[in-house]
Coordinates of C-alpha atoms in Angstrom, one line a residue:
X73 CA 84.6 126.6 -0.8
X74 CA 81.5 125.1 -2.4
X75 CA 79.8 124.8 1.0
X76 CA 80.6 128.4 1.7
X77 CA 79.0 129.5 -1.6
X78 CA 76.0 127.3 -1.0
X79 CA 75.5 128.9 2.3
X80 CA 75.8 132.4 0.9
X81 CA 73.4 131.8 -2.0
X82 CA 70.7 129.9 0.0
X83 CA 69.5 133.0 1.9
X84 CA 65.7 133.2 1.7
X85 CA 65.7 136.9 0.8
X86 CA 67.3 136.3 -2.6
X87 CA 64.8 136.6 -5.5
X88 CA 63.9 133.8 -7.8
X89 CA 66.4 133.3 -10.6
X90 CA 65.3 135.2 -13.8
X91 CA 63.1 137.7 -11.9
X92 CA 63.0 141.3 -13.1
X93 CA 62.7 143.4 -10.0
X94 CA 60.9 146.8 -10.1
X95 CA 63.4 149.1 -8.3
X96 CA 62.0 152.3 -9.7
X97 CA 58.3 152.5 -8.9
X98 CA 57.1 151.3 -12.3
X99 CA 56.6 153.3 -15.5
X100 CA 55.6 156.4 -13.6
X101 CA 58.8 156.3 -11.5
X102 CA 60.9 156.1 -14.7
X103 CA 59.0 158.9 -16.3
X104 CA 59.4 161.1 -13.2
X105 CA 63.1 160.5 -13.3
X106 CA 63.2 161.5 -17.0
X107 CA 61.2 164.6 -16.4
X108 CA 63.3 165.8 -13.5
X109 CA 66.5 165.3 -15.5
X110 CA 65.1 167.2 -18.5
X111 CA 64.1 170.1 -16.4
X112 CA 67.4 170.2 -14.6
X113 CA 69.7 169.8 -17.6
X114 CA 67.9 170.9 -20.7
X115 CA 64.7 172.9 -20.0
X116 CA 66.1 175.0 -17.2
X117 CA 64.8 178.6 -16.8
X118 CA 65.7 180.4 -13.6
X119 CA 68.2 177.8 -12.3
X120 CA 70.8 177.2 -15.1
X121 CA 72.7 174.0 -15.5
X122 CA 76.4 174.8 -15.2
X123 CA 78.6 171.7 -14.9
X124 CA 81.8 173.5 -15.9
X125 CA 80.9 177.1 -14.8
X126 CA 79.1 178.1 -18.1
X127 CA 75.4 177.6 -18.7
X128 CA 74.8 174.5 -20.8
X129 CA 71.8 172.7 -22.2
X130 CA 72.3 169.0 -22.4
X131 CA 70.0 166.1 -23.3
X132 CA 70.4 163.5 -20.5
X133 CA 71.8 160.3 -21.9
X134 CA 69.2 158.0 -20.3
X135 CA 66.6 159.6 -22.7
X136 CA 68.4 157.7 -25.5
X137 CA 67.3 154.4 -24.1
X138 CA 63.7 153.9 -25.1
X139 CA 62.7 150.9 -27.2
X140 CA 63.5 152.5 -30.5
X141 CA 66.8 153.9 -29.1
X142 CA 67.8 150.4 -27.9
X143 CA 67.0 149.0 -31.3
X144 CA 69.2 151.7 -33.0
X145 CA 71.9 151.2 -30.4
X146 CA 72.2 147.5 -31.2
X147 CA 72.8 148.5 -34.8
X148 CA 75.3 151.2 -33.9
X149 CA 77.4 148.8 -31.8
X150 CA 77.7 146.4 -34.7
X151 CA 79.0 149.0 -37.2
X152 CA 82.6 148.2 -38.3
X153 CA 83.6 151.8 -37.4
X154 CA 82.3 151.6 -33.8
X155 CA 85.3 150.0 -32.1
X156 CA 84.2 150.3 -28.5
X157 CA 81.8 147.4 -28.0
X158 CA 83.9 144.9 -30.0
X159 CA 87.0 146.1 -28.1
X160 CA 85.4 145.4 -24.7
X161 CA 84.2 142.0 -25.8
X162 CA 87.7 141.1 -27.1
X163 CA 89.2 142.3 -23.8
X164 CA 86.9 140.0 -21.9
X165 CA 87.6 137.1 -24.2
X166 CA 91.4 137.6 -23.7
X167 CA 91.5 138.5 -20.0
X168 CA 88.0 137.4 -18.8
X169 CA 89.4 134.4 -16.9
X170 CA 91.8 136.7 -14.9
X171 CA 88.9 139.1 -14.2
X172 CA 86.7 136.2 -13.2
X173 CA 89.3 135.0 -10.8
X174 CA 89.3 138.4 -9.1
X175 CA 85.5 138.0 -8.3
X176 CA 85.1 136.9 -4.7
X177 CA 83.3 133.5 -4.2
X178 CA 79.6 134.0 -3.9
X179 CA 79.8 137.7 -4.9
X180 CA 76.9 139.8 -6.1
X181 CA 77.7 141.3 -9.5
X182 CA 75.8 144.5 -10.3
X183 CA 76.0 145.4 -14.0
X184 CA 75.2 149.1 -14.2
X185 CA 73.6 149.8 -17.5
X186 CA 73.7 146.2 -18.9
X187 CA 72.1 146.8 -22.3
X188 CA 72.0 143.6 -24.3
X189 CA 74.6 142.0 -22.0
X190 CA 76.9 141.3 -25.0
X191 CA 79.9 142.8 -23.1
X192 CA 79.3 141.0 -19.8
X193 CA 78.5 137.6 -21.4
X194 CA 82.2 136.4 -21.8
X195 CA 82.8 137.2 -18.1
X196 CA 79.7 135.3 -17.0
X197 CA 80.8 132.3 -19.1
X198 CA 84.2 132.3 -17.3
X199 CA 82.5 132.5 -13.9
X200 CA 80.4 129.5 -14.8
X201 CA 83.5 127.5 -15.9
X202 CA 85.1 128.3 -12.6
X203 CA 81.9 127.2 -10.7
X204 CA 81.9 130.4 -8.8
X205 CA 78.3 130.5 -7.5
X206 CA 77.6 134.3 -8.0
X207 CA 74.5 136.4 -8.3
X208 CA 74.4 138.6 -11.4
X209 CA 72.0 141.6 -11.2
X210 CA 71.6 143.4 -14.5
X211 CA 70.5 147.1 -14.0
X212 CA 68.7 148.8 -16.9
X213 CA 66.0 151.4 -17.6
X214 CA 64.1 149.1 -19.9
X215 CA 62.0 146.4 -18.3
X216 CA 61.3 144.8 -21.7
X217 CA 65.1 144.5 -22.4
X218 CA 65.7 143.0 -19.0
X219 CA 62.9 140.4 -19.4
X220 CA 64.3 139.5 -22.8
X221 CA 67.8 139.0 -21.5
X222 CA 66.7 137.0 -18.4
X223 CA 64.9 134.7 -20.8
X224 CA 68.1 134.1 -22.7
X225 CA 70.6 134.0 -19.8
X226 CA 69.0 132.0 -17.1
X227 CA 68.8 128.6 -18.9
X228 CA 72.5 128.9 -19.8
X229 CA 74.0 128.8 -16.3
X230 CA 73.9 126.7 -13.1
X231 CA 76.4 128.7 -11.0
X232 CA 75.7 132.2 -12.3
X233 CA 72.2 133.2 -11.1
X234 CA 70.8 136.0 -13.1
X235 CA 68.2 138.6 -12.2
X236 CA 67.2 142.0 -13.5
X237 CA 66.9 145.3 -11.7
X238 CA 64.6 147.7 -13.5
X239 CA 65.5 151.3 -12.8
X240 CA 68.3 153.9 -12.6
X241 CA 71.7 153.2 -11.1
X242 CA 70.6 154.9 -7.9
X243 CA 67.4 152.8 -7.8
X244 CA 69.4 149.7 -8.1
X245 CA 71.8 150.7 -5.4
X246 CA 69.0 151.7 -3.1
X247 CA 67.3 148.3 -3.6
X248 CA 70.6 146.5 -2.9
X249 CA 71.2 148.5 0.2
X250 CA 67.8 147.7 1.5
X251 CA 68.5 143.9 1.4
X252 CA 70.1 141.8 4.1
X253 CA 72.7 140.3 1.7
X254 CA 76.1 139.6 3.3
X255 CA 77.8 138.7 0.0
X256 CA 80.7 140.8 -1.4
X257 CA 79.7 143.4 -4.0
X258 CA 81.3 143.5 -7.4
X259 CA 80.1 146.5 -9.3
X260 CA 80.5 146.6 -13.1
X261 CA 80.6 149.9 -15.1
X262 CA 81.1 148.7 -18.7
X263 CA 80.8 150.9 -21.8
X264 CA 82.8 154.0 -20.4
X265 CA 80.0 155.1 -18.1
X266 CA 81.7 155.8 -14.7
X267 CA 84.6 158.3 -15.2
X268 CA 82.9 159.6 -18.4
X269 CA 82.5 163.2 -17.4
X270 CA 84.4 166.4 -16.8
X271 CA 87.2 165.4 -14.4
X272 CA 85.9 167.0 -11.1
X273 CA 82.4 165.8 -11.7
X274 CA 83.6 162.3 -12.5
X275 CA 85.6 162.3 -9.3
X276 CA 82.5 163.5 -7.3
X277 CA 80.3 160.7 -8.8
X278 CA 82.9 158.0 -8.1
X279 CA 83.4 159.2 -4.6
X280 CA 79.7 159.3 -3.9
X281 CA 79.3 155.8 -5.3
X282 CA 82.1 154.5 -3.0
X283 CA 80.4 156.1 0.0
X284 CA 77.0 154.8 -0.8
X285 CA 77.8 151.4 -2.3
X286 CA 80.9 149.9 -0.7
X287 CA 80.4 148.2 2.6
X288 CA 83.5 146.0 3.1
X289 CA 87.1 145.6 1.9
X290 CA 86.2 142.8 -0.5
X291 CA 83.8 145.1 -2.5
X292 CA 85.2 146.2 -5.8
X293 CA 84.3 148.1 -9.0
X294 CA 85.3 147.0 -12.5
X295 CA 85.4 150.1 -14.7
X296 CA 85.9 150.3 -18.4
X297 CA 87.2 153.5 -20.1
X298 CA 88.1 154.4 -23.7
X299 CA 91.5 155.9 -23.9
X300 CA 91.7 156.3 -27.7
X301 CA 93.8 159.3 -28.8
X302 CA 93.5 159.2 -32.6
X303 CA 91.0 161.9 -33.7
X304 CA 90.1 160.2 -37.0
X305 CA 89.3 156.9 -35.2
X306 CA 87.2 158.8 -32.7
X307 CA 85.3 160.8 -35.3
X308 CA 84.6 157.8 -37.6
X309 CA 83.2 155.8 -34.6
X310 CA 80.4 158.4 -34.1
X311 CA 79.9 159.6 -37.7
X312 CA 78.9 156.5 -39.7
X313 CA 78.2 156.8 -43.4
X314 CA 74.6 155.6 -43.1
X315 CA 73.7 158.1 -40.3
X316 CA 72.7 155.5 -37.7
X317 CA 74.2 157.5 -34.8
X318 CA 72.3 160.6 -35.9
X319 CA 69.1 158.7 -35.9
X320 CA 69.9 157.4 -32.5
X321 CA 70.6 160.8 -31.1
X322 CA 67.5 162.5 -32.7
X323 CA 65.4 159.7 -31.4
X324 CA 66.4 160.7 -27.8
X325 CA 64.9 164.2 -28.4
X326 CA 61.7 162.6 -29.8
X327 CA 61.6 160.5 -26.6
X328 CA 61.7 163.7 -24.6
X329 CA 58.5 164.9 -26.4
X330 CA 56.7 161.7 -25.2
X331 CA 58.1 162.1 -21.6
X332 CA 57.0 165.7 -21.4
X333 CA 53.8 165.2 -23.4
X334 CA 54.8 168.3 -25.4
X335 CA 56.1 168.4 -28.9
X336 CA 58.8 170.9 -28.3
X337 CA 61.3 169.1 -30.6
X338 CA 60.8 168.7 -34.4
X339 CA 63.6 167.3 -36.6
X340 CA 63.2 170.0 -39.2
X341 CA 63.8 172.8 -36.6
X342 CA 67.3 171.6 -35.7
X343 CA 70.5 171.0 -37.5
X344 CA 72.8 168.2 -36.4
X345 CA 76.6 168.1 -36.0
X346 CA 79.4 166.7 -34.0
X347 CA 82.5 168.2 -32.3
X348 CA 85.8 166.8 -31.0
X349 CA 88.0 168.7 -28.6
X350 CA 91.2 168.3 -26.6
X351 CA 91.9 168.9 -22.9
X352 CA 89.9 167.0 -22.1
X353 CA 89.8 164.8 -25.2
X354 CA 86.2 164.2 -26.0
X355 CA 83.5 164.0 -28.7
X356 CA 80.0 165.4 -28.3
X357 CA 76.9 165.8 -30.6
X358 CA 75.2 169.2 -31.0
X359 CA 71.8 170.2 -32.3
X360 CA 71.4 173.9 -33.2
X361 CA 68.1 175.6 -33.6
X362 CA 67.5 176.8 -37.2
X363 CA 64.4 178.8 -36.1
X364 CA 63.0 180.2 -32.8
X365 CA 61.6 177.2 -30.8
X366 CA 58.8 177.9 -28.4
X367 CA 56.7 175.7 -26.2
X368 CA 54.5 177.8 -23.9
X369 CA 53.3 174.8 -21.9
X370 CA 56.9 174.3 -20.8
X371 CA 57.7 178.0 -20.4
X372 CA 60.3 177.3 -23.1
X373 CA 61.6 179.9 -25.6
X374 CA 64.8 179.0 -27.4
X375 CA 66.0 181.5 -30.0
X376 CA 67.5 180.5 -33.3
X377 CA 71.1 179.5 -32.8
X378 CA 70.5 177.9 -29.4
X379 CA 72.8 174.8 -29.1
X380 CA 72.0 171.7 -27.1
X381 CA 74.7 169.1 -26.4
X382 CA 74.2 165.4 -26.3
X383 CA 76.3 162.2 -25.7
X384 CA 79.5 163.6 -24.3
X385 CA 82.1 160.9 -24.7
X386 CA 85.4 161.5 -22.9
X387 CA 88.6 159.7 -23.8
X388 CA 90.7 159.5 -20.7
X389 CA 94.2 157.9 -20.7
X390 CA 95.3 155.7 -17.9
X391 CA 97.1 158.4 -16.0
X392 CA 94.0 160.6 -15.8
X393 CA 91.8 157.6 -14.7
X394 CA 94.2 156.8 -12.0
X395 CA 94.1 160.5 -10.9
X396 CA 90.3 160.2 -10.7
X397 CA 90.6 157.0 -8.6
X398 CA 93.0 158.5 -6.2
X399 CA 90.9 161.7 -5.6
X400 CA 87.8 159.6 -5.2
X401 CA 89.3 157.4 -2.5
X402 CA 89.9 154.3 -4.6
X403 CA 92.9 152.1 -5.1
X404 CA 93.7 150.2 -8.3
X405 CA 94.2 146.5 -7.9
X406 CA 94.6 145.6 -11.6
X407 CA 94.0 146.7 -15.1
X408 CA 93.6 145.1 -18.5
X409 CA 93.8 146.4 -22.1
X410 CA 91.9 145.3 -25.2
X411 CA 94.1 143.5 -27.8
X412 CA 93.5 145.9 -30.8
X413 CA 92.2 149.2 -29.4
X414 CA 92.8 151.5 -26.4
X415 CA 90.0 150.2 -24.3
X416 CA 91.0 149.6 -20.6
X417 CA 89.4 147.9 -17.7
X418 CA 90.4 148.9 -14.1
X419 CA 89.6 146.9 -11.0
X420 CA 89.5 149.3 -8.1
X421 CA 88.7 149.0 -4.4
X422 CA 88.0 151.4 -1.6
X423 CA 91.1 153.1 -0.2
X424 CA 93.0 150.4 1.5
X425 CA 96.4 149.5 0.0
X426 CA 96.8 146.4 -2.1
X427 CA 99.5 145.6 -4.7
X428 CA 98.7 146.9 -8.1
X429 CA 99.1 144.5 -11.1
X430 CA 100.1 145.4 -14.6
X431 CA 98.5 143.3 -17.4

């Protein structure tokens, strides 16, 4: 087995350990991605954005992840009321060895939206203990964050070889598909990212990822989803008493000003609130215009009362996630639950039948 791993990981086209690879075309590529998303989802004029049949203005979540947003997010995820990050870490600490044993020898792990790698770290530790010589590619929109994490991670491991992929999820996948790697692929969607959408749109995205990213039967996706049902727990996780989450959301709108090079958003023009709903169970933030907001350079005129949504967080129970998987052409191999909260991880593969495990 060790010889097989050595052969897989000695291919000359693998990058140097610790490298941060530009998969997006640099700062301009990221900015262009942001601008396109803003015009599609938030600043539309003639072509409305209608994900569920009704026109909606939505701040794209990637706009939340500039340097200041990442700093605020680190503080948010350490709040006692924000159960999700701690729940995922506890899940990995309890079940991480089982998850690590499901990773094929010599696999390429692609962590989609790695953040500060706190959630993935216990899994990487277990893989190191098992001496599974894998490649870990952390995908993120922040080059600075990736460089920082590579500096921390690479000295810690001998068997887990870490690199960064700077760009969007699609950038990371395009880069991966352009390589000649023969290793099994093990995608990781932590933090309730995949599946976190209106049901049909979530299915469509999962299905497209299976089509574009899965090449062989050994390829798999480890997907985390929050299935919390208690409205009070959900509300308190997003509405902390010191207002950190509000700062985090408002910073995303300020980031859009810098991307567009137009000050269309000002804090004083918008009131901030949150909303929970059932069927589907979710929480979202809303800003509502207190005055008419105009920006001629963007052909933008938003009358007072205009609402813009942000940070839609769906809470899907296991039965609805499994319905997503089935419709998207996936088969569940195993699942795990966090010890104290309703955070679930699902290990899914493309189509072919394998026995499902209950954990």
